[in-house]
Coordinates of C-alpha atoms in Angstrom, one line a residue:
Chain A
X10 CA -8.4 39.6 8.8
X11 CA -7.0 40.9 5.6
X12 CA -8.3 40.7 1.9
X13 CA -10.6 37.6 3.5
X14 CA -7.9 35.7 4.8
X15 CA -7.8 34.8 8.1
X16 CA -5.5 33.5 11.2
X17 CA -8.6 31.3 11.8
X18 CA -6.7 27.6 13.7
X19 CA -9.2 25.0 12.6
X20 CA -7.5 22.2 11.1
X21 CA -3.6 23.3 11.3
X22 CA -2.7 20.9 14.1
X23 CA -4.3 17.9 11.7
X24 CA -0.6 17.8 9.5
X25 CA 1.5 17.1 12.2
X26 CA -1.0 14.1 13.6
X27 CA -0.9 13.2 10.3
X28 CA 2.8 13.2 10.1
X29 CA 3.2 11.6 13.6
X30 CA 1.2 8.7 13.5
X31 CA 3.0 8.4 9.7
X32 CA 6.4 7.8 11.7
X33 CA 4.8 5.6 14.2
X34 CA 2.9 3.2 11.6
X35 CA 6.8 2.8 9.8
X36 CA 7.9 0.4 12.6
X37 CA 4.4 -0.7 13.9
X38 CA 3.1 -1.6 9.8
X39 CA 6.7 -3.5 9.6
X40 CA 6.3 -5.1 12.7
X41 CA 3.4 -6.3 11.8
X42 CA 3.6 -7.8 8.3
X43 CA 6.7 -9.5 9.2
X44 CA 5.2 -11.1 12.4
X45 CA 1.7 -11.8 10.7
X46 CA 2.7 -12.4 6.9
X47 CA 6.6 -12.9 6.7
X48 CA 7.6 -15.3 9.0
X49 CA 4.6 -17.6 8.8
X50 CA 4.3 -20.4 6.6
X51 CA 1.8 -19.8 3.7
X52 CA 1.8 -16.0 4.7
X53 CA -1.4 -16.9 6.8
X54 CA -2.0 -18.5 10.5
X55 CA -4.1 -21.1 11.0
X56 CA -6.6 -20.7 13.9
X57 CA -4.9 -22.4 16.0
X58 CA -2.0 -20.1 15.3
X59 CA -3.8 -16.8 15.6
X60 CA -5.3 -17.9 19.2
X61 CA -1.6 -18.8 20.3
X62 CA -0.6 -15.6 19.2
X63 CA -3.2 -13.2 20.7
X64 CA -2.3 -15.5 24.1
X65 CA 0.6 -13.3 24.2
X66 CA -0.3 -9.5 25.8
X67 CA 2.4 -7.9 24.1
X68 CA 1.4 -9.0 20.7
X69 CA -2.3 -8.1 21.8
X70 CA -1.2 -4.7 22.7
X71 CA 1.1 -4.0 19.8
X72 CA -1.5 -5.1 17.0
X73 CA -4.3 -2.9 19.0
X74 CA -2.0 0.0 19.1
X75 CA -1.2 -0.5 15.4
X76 CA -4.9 -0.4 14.8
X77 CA -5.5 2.8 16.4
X78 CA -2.5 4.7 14.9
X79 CA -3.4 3.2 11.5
X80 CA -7.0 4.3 11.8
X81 CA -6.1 7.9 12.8
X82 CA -3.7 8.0 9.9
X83 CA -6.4 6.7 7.4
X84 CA -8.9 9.1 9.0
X85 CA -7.1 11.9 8.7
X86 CA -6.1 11.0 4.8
X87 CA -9.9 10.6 4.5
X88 CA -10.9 13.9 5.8
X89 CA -8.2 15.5 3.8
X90 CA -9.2 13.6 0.7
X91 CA -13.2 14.4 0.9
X92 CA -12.1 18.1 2.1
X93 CA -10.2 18.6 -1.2
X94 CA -13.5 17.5 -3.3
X95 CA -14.3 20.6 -3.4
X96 CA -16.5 20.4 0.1
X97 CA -18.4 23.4 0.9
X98 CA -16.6 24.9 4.0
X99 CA -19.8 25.1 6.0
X100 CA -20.1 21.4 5.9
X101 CA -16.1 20.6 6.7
X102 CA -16.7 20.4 10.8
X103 CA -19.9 18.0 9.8
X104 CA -17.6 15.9 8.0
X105 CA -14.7 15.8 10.1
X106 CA -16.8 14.7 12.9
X107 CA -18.5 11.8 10.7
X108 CA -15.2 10.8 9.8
X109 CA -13.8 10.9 13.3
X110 CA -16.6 8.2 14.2
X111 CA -16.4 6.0 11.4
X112 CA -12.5 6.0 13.5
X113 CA -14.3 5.3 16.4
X114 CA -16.5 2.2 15.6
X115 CA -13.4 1.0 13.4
X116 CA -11.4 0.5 16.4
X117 CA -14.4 -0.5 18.3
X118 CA -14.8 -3.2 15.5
X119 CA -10.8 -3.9 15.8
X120 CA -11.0 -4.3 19.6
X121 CA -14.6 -6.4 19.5
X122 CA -13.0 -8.7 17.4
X123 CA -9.7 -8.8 19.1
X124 CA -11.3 -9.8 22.4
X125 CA -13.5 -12.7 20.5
X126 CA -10.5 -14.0 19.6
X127 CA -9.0 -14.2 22.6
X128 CA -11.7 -16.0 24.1
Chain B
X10 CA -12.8 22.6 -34.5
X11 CA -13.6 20.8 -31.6
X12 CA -15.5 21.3 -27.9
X13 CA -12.2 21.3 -25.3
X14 CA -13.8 21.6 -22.1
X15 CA -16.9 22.9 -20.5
X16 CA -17.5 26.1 -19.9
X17 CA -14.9 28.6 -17.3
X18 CA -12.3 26.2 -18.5
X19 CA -9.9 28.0 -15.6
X20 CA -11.9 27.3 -12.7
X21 CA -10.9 25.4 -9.9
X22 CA -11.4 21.6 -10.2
X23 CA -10.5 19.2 -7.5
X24 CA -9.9 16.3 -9.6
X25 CA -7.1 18.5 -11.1
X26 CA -4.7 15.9 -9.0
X27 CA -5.0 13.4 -11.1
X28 CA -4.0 15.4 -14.6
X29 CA -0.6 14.9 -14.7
X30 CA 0.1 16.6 -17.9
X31 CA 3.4 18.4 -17.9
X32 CA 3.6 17.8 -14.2
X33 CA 7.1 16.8 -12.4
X34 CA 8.2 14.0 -10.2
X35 CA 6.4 16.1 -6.8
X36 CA 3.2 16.0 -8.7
X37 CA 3.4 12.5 -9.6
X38 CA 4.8 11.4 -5.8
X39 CA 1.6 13.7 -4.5
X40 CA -1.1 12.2 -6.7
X41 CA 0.5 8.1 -6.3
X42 CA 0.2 8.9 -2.4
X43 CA -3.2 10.1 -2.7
X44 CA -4.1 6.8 -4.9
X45 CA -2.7 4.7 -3.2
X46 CA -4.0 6.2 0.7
X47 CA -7.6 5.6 -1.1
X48 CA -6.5 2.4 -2.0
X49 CA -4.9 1.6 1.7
X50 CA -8.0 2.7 3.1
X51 CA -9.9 0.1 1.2
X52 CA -7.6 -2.4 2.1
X53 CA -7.5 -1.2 5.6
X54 CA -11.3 -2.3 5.7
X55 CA -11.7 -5.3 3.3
X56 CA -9.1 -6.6 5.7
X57 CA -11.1 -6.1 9.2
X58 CA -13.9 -7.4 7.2
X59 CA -12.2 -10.2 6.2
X60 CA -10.5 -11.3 10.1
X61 CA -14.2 -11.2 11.1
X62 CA -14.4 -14.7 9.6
X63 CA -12.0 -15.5 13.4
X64 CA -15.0 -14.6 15.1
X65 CA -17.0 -17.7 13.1
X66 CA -14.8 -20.4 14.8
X67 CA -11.8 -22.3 13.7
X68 CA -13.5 -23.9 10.9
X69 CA -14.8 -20.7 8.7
X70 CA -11.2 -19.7 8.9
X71 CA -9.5 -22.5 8.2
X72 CA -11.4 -23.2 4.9
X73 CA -11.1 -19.4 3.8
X74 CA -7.2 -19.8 4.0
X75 CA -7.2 -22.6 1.6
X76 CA -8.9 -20.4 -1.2
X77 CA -6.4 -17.5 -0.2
X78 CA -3.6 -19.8 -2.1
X79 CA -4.8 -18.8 -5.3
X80 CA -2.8 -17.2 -7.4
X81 CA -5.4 -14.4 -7.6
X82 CA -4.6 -13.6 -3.8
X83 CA -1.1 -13.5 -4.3
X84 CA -0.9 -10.8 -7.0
X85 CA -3.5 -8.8 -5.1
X86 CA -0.9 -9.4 -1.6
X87 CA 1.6 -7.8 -4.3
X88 CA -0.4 -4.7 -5.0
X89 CA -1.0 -3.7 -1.3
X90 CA 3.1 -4.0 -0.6
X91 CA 4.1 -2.3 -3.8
X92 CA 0.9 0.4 -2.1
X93 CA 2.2 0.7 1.0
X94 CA 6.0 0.6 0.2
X95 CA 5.6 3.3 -2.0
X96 CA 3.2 5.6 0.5
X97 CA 5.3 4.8 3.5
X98 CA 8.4 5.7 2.0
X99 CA 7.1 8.9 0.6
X100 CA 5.6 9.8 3.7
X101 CA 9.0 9.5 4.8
X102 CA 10.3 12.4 2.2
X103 CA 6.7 14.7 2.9
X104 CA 7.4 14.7 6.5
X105 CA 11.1 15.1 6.3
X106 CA 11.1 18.2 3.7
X107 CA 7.4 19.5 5.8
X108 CA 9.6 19.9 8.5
X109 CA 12.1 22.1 6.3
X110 CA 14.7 18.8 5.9
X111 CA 16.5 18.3 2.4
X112 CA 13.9 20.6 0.9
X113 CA 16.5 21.3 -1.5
X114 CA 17.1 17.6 -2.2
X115 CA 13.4 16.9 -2.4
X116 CA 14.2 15.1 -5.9
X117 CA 17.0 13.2 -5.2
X118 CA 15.3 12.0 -2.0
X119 CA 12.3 10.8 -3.6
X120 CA 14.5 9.2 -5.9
X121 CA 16.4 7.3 -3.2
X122 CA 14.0 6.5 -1.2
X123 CA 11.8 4.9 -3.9
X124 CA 15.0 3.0 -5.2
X125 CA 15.2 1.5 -1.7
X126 CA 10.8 0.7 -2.4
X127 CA 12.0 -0.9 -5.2
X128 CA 14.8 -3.1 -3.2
X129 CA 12.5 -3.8 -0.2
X130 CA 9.8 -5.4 -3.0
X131 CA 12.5 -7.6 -4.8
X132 CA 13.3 -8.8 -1.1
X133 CA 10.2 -9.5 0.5
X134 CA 9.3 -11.3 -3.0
X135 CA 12.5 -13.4 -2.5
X136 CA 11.6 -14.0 1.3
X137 CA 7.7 -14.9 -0.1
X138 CA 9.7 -17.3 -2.4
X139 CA 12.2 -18.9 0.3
X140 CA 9.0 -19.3 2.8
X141 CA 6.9 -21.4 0.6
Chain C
X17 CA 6.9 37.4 -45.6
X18 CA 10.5 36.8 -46.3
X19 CA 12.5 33.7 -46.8
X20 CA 13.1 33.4 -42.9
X21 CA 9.7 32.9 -41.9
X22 CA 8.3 29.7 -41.0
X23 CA 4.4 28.7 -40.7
X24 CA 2.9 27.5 -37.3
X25 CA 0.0 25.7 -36.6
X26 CA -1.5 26.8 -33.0
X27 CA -4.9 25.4 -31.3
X28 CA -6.1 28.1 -28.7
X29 CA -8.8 27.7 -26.1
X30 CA -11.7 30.4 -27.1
X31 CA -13.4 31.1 -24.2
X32 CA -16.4 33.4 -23.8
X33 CA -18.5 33.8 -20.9
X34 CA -22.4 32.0 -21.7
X35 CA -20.4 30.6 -24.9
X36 CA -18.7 27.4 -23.8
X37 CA -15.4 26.7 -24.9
X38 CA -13.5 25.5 -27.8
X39 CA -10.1 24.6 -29.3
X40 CA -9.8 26.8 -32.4
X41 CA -7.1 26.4 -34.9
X42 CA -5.0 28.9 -36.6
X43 CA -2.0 28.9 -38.8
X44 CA 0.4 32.1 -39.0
X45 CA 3.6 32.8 -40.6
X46 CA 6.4 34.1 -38.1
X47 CA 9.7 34.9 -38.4
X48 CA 12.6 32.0 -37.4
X49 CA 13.0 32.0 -34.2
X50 CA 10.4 34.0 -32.7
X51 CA 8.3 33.2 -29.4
X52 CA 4.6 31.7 -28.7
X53 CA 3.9 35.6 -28.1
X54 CA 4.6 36.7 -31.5
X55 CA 2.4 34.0 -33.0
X56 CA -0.3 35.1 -30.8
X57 CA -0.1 38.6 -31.8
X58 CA 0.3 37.6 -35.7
X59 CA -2.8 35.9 -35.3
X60 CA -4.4 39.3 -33.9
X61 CA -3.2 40.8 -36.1
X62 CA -3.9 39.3 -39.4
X63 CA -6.6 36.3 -38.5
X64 CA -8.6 37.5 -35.5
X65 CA -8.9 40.6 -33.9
X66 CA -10.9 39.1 -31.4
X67 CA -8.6 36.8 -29.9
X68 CA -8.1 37.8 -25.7
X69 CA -4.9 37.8 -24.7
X70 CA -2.5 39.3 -22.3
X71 CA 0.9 40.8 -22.6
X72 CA 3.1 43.8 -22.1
X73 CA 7.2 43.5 -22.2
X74 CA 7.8 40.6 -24.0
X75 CA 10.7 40.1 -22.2
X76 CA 9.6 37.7 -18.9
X77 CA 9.4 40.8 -16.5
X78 CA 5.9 41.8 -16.1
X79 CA 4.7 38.2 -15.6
X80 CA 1.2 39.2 -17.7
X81 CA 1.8 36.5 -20.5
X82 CA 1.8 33.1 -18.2
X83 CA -0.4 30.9 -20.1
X84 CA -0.2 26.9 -20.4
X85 CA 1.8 25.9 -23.9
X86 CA 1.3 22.5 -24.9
X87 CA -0.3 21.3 -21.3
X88 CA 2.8 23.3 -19.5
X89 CA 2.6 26.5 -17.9
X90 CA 4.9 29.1 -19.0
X91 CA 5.6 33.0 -20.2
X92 CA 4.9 32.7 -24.2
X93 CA 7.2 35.6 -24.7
X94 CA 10.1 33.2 -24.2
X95 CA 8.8 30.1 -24.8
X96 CA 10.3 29.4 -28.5
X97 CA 7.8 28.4 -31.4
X98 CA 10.6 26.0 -33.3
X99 CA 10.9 24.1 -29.6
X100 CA 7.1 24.3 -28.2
X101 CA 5.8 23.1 -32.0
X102 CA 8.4 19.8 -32.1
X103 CA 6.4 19.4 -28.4
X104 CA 3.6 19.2 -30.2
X105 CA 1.6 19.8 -33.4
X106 CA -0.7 22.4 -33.6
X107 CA 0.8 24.0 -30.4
X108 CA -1.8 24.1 -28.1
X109 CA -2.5 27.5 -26.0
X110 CA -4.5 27.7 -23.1
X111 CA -5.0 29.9 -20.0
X112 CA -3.8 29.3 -16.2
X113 CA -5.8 26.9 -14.2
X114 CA -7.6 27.7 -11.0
X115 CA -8.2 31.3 -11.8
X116 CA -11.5 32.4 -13.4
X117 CA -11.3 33.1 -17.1
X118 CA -12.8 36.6 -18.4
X119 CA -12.4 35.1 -22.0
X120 CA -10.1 33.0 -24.6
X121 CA -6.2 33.2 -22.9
X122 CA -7.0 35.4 -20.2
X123 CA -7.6 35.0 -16.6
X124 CA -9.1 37.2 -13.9
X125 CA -6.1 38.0 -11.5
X126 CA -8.2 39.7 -8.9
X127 CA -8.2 36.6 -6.1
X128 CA -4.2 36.5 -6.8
X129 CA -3.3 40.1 -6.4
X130 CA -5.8 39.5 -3.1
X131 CA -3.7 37.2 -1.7
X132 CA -0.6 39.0 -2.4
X133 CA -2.1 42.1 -0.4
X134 CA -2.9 39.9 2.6
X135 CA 1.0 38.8 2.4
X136 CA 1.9 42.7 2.8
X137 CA 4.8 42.0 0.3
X138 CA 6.0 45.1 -0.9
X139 CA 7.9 44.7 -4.2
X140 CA 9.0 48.2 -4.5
X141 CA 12.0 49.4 -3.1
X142 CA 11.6 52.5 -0.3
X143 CA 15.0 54.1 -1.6
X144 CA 13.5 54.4 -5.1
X145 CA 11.1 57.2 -4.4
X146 CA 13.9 59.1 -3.5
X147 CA 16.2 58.7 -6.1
X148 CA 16.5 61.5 -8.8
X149 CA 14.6 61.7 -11.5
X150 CA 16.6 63.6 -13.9
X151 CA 18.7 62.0 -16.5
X152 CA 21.9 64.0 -14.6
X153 CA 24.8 62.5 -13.1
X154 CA 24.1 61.1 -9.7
X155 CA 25.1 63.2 -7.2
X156 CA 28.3 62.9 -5.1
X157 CA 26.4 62.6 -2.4
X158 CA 24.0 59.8 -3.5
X159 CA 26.2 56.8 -1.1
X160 CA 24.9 53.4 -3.2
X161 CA 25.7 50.4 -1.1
X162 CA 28.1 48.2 -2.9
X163 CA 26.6 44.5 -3.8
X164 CA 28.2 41.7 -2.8
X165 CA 27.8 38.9 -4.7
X166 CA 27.5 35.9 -2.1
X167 CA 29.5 32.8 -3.1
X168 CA 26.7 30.3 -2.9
X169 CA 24.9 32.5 -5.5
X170 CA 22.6 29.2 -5.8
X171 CA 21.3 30.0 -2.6
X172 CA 20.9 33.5 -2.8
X173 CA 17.5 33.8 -4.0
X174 CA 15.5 37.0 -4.0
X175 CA 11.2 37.1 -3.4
X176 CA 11.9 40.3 -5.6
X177 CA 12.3 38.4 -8.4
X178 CA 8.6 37.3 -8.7
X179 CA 7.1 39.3 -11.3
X180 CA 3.4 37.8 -10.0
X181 CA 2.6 35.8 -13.0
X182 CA 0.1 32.9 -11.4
X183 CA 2.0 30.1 -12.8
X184 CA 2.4 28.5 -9.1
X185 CA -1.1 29.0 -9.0
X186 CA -2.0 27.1 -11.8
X187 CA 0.5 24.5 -11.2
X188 CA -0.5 24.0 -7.4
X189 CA -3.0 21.1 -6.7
X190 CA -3.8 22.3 -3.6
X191 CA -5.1 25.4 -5.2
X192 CA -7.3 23.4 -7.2
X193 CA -8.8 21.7 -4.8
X194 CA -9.1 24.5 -1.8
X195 CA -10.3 28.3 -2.3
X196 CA -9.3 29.3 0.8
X197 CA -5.6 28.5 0.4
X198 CA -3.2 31.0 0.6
X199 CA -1.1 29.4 -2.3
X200 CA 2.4 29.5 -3.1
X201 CA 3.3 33.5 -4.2
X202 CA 1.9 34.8 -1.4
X203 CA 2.7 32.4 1.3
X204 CA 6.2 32.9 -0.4
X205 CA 5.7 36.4 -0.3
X206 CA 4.8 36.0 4.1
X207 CA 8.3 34.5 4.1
X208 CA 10.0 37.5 2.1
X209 CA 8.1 40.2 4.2
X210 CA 9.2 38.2 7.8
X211 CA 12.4 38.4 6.6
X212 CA 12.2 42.3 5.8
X213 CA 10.4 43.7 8.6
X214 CA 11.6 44.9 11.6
X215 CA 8.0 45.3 13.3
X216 CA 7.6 42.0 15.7
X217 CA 4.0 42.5 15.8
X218 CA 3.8 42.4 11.7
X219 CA 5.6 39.3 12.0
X220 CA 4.0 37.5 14.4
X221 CA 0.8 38.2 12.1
X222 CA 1.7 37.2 8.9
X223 CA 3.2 33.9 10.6
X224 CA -0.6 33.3 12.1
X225 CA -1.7 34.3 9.1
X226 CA 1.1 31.2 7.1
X227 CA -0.4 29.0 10.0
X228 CA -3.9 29.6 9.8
X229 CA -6.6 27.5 7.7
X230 CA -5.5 28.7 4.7
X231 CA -1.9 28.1 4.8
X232 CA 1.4 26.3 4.9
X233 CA -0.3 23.1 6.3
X234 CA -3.0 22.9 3.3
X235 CA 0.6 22.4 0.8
X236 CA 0.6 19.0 -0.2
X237 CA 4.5 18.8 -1.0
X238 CA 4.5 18.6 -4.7
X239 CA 7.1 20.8 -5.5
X240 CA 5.0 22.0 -8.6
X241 CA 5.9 25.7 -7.7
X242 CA 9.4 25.8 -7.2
X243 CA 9.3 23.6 -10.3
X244 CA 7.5 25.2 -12.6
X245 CA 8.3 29.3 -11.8
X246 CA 10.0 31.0 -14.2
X247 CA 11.9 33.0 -12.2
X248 CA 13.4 30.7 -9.5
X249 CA 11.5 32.3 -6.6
X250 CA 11.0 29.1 -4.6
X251 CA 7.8 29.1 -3.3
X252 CA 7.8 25.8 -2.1
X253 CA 11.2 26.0 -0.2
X254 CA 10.0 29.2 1.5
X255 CA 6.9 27.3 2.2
X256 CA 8.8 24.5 4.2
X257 CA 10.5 27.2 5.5
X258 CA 7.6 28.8 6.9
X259 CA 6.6 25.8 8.3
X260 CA 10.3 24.9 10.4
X261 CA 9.6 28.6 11.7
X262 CA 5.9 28.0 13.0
X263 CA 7.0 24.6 14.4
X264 CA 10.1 26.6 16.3
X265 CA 7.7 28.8 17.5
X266 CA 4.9 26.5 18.4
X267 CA 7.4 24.6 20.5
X268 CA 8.8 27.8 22.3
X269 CA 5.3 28.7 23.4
X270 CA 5.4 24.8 24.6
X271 CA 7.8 25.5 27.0
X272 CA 7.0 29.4 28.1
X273 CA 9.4 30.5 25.8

């Protein structure tokens, strides 16, 4: 350690998941807003629409995948967003792992509701 | 003479991302993806909130769609693309340049990329138009 | 005052510690065509020998008069008063950002100079100990190495010319928001020394040291830096730089490499 700076690995690894799951949400975010909003008439499906849809296990498995690659890229963002408030450096691992559960029940939420749907 | 600031006017401020005083483009590009990732995530939620209404039967749904034709919702569908047009696009230049690509070109890459922002909008407007 | 002078308006940030700050207001006479530094100095001289200020060689090599002008940071002793007052009016004068202020236009350059150190960058030459110190001829024997200028001068841009002034500092968001970052001069100032060592182990430190908490990865690509240094160091580009060199490594180490 030298003049109080350290080769301390925490969070390094965090830019690149960010970065990854950036690339992956470019065709999976596309994918779905033309599917879901382009295509259909009105921008919006009906019910009856949406349960044809999610009949399909490839749309089921795309738009679950989408969530969780869009909810690690918005939890990451979030943790790098309330770090930069000026968050004491004692409480960052606190925070980081409250974020990374709201991730958890978000998806939970995501896959809950996906399965109601289906049934 | 007037009060400026508080006092230790230097001192580190994390809000400082949002002063864009004298700033360049890079400043700009970093504090419009910040804004519009907070804004994103909002949306990210308002919208699970919102497909909950699925889980209250055909009926709930149906009648929520109806109201979603106002002219309210389509301005506010306008926002999130111009949002997420503009942060996916820039992501596209943060990763490129973080991985030491065009670094030098950082400028001109912005620029281009959010020209082709700008295209994509015009065209999903027309395609928003042609659908009906 | 002769004929070629020309009155200025300035506001300054007075800064005292336990005092608060305030935008005071001052109006100097200056010759045409002189700099922000020379207003500064005219008004220490004749208004307010209190005003706190830095500077030394009024000629943007010792980096001490970096200062924000009109919301911008830049050196005042080349920063024109005819072009900084049609900016604005009263110019506005205020110190750096994210360094602590000891009072009015100067800032406490301690954490900077800290983070230089842990970069290891040495500035000074090791020949230049050895050269001669008398005003003589140089001696026969004295073999300088001929400089070739390369032809994508452009490109050809030497750490050396950082005269360690904190404007990246200020500039840098990320420095705003995070004390424990590294910033831009001396993560800049890792990539010079990698590139001027010959010791592996030194190396392999200082590029832990660009990939720990405190470095390369807390950068949030705004180009502020590269932008806004008055000496074209690149902080930014060496940043990026830094970061192509970790990933190389990190994926060498992937595969036993």
């Amino acid at each position: 350690m030298r003049a109080g700076f350290g080769i301390e690995k925490r969070s390094t690894t965090s830019w690149l998941w960010q970065a990854a799951t950036g690339i992956l949400l470019l065709p999976l975010l596309a994918l779905h807003l033309i599917a879901n909003h382009f295509v259909v008439a009105g921008g919006e499906r009906n019910f009856a629409e949406v349960a044809a849809c999610m009949g399909n296990p490839a749309i089921v498995v795309l738009e679950v995948l989408f969530l969780v690659v869009v909810t690690s890229h918005a939890m990451l963002g979030l943790r790098s967003i309330l770090f930069d408030m000026g968050v004491p450096t004692r409480w960052r691992p606190a925070l980081g792992r409250g974020v990374a559960i709201l991730g958890v029940l978000t998806v939970a939420y995501g896959i809950w509701l996906t399965i109601t749907i289906i049934r | 003479m007037k009060v400026a600031e508080e006092a230790a006017p230097g001192l580190r401020r994390p809000s400082r991302w949002l002063d864009l005083r004298g700033r360049h483009e890079g400043a700009w590009a970093y504090a419009l993806n910040r804004l519009t990732a907070i804004g994103l995530i909002a949306y990210l939620y308002v919208h699970l909130g919102v497909l909950s209404l699925l889980a209250h039967g055909p009926s709930t749904w149906n009648s929520f769609l109806a109201t979603t034709k106002a002219p309210f919702f389509t301005a506010l569908d306008a926002v999130v693309l111009l949002g997420v047009l503009f942060h996916s696009l820039n992501g596209i230049r943060v990763v490129l340049t973080g991985v030491g690509v065009a670094v030098r070109w950082h400028r001109l890459l912005f620029r281009s990329l959010m020209a082709l922002a700008a295209i994509l909008f015009l065209v999903a407007g027309l395609l928003w138009s042609i659908r009906g | 005052m002769t004929a070629e002078s020309v009155a200025v308006d300035l506001e300054v940030l007075r800064y005292r510690p336990g005092e608060g700050s305030r935008l005071e207001n001052f109006s100097v006479q200056v010759a045409k065509g002189t700099k922000v530094l020379d207003a500064l100095d005219a008004i220490w001289a004749t208004l307010d020998h209190s005003l706190m200020f830095r500077r030394a060689c009024h000629h943007s090599s010792c980096g001490a008069c970096a200062m924000r002008i009109n919301g911008r940071e830049r050196l005042a002793c080349v920063t024109q008063v005819a072009e900084a007052a049609e900016e604005h009016q009263p110019i506005r004068v205020e110190p750096l950002h994210n360094l602590p202020v000891v009072g009015d236009l100067v800032v406490d350059v301690a954490g900077f100079f800290a983070r230089m150190t842990a970069s290891d960058l040495v500035i000074t030459r090791s020949a230049e100990p050895e050269l001669p110190v008398s005003v003589d001829p140089l001696p026969a024997s004295l073999s300088l190495r001929q400089v070739v200028v390369p032809e994508d001068l452009d490109r050809f841009i030497r750490f050396e010319s950082c005269i360690e002034c904190g404007i990246c500092v200020s500039v840098c968001p990320s420095m705003a928001a995070d004390d424990g970052f590294l910033g831009p001069a001396a993560l800049a100032g890792i990539h010079r020394t990698r590139e001027a060592t010959g010791d592996a182990t030194e190396s392999a430190h200082l590029l832990a040291l660009a990939d720990g908490d405190g470095g390369v990865w807390r950068c949030h690509s705004s180009f502020e830096c590269t932008a806004s240094c008055p000496q074209a160091v690149d902080p930014a580009g060496r940043i990026m730089s830094l970061r192509g060199q970790i990933l190389a490594r990190r994926w060498g180490r992937m595969w036993g490499r």
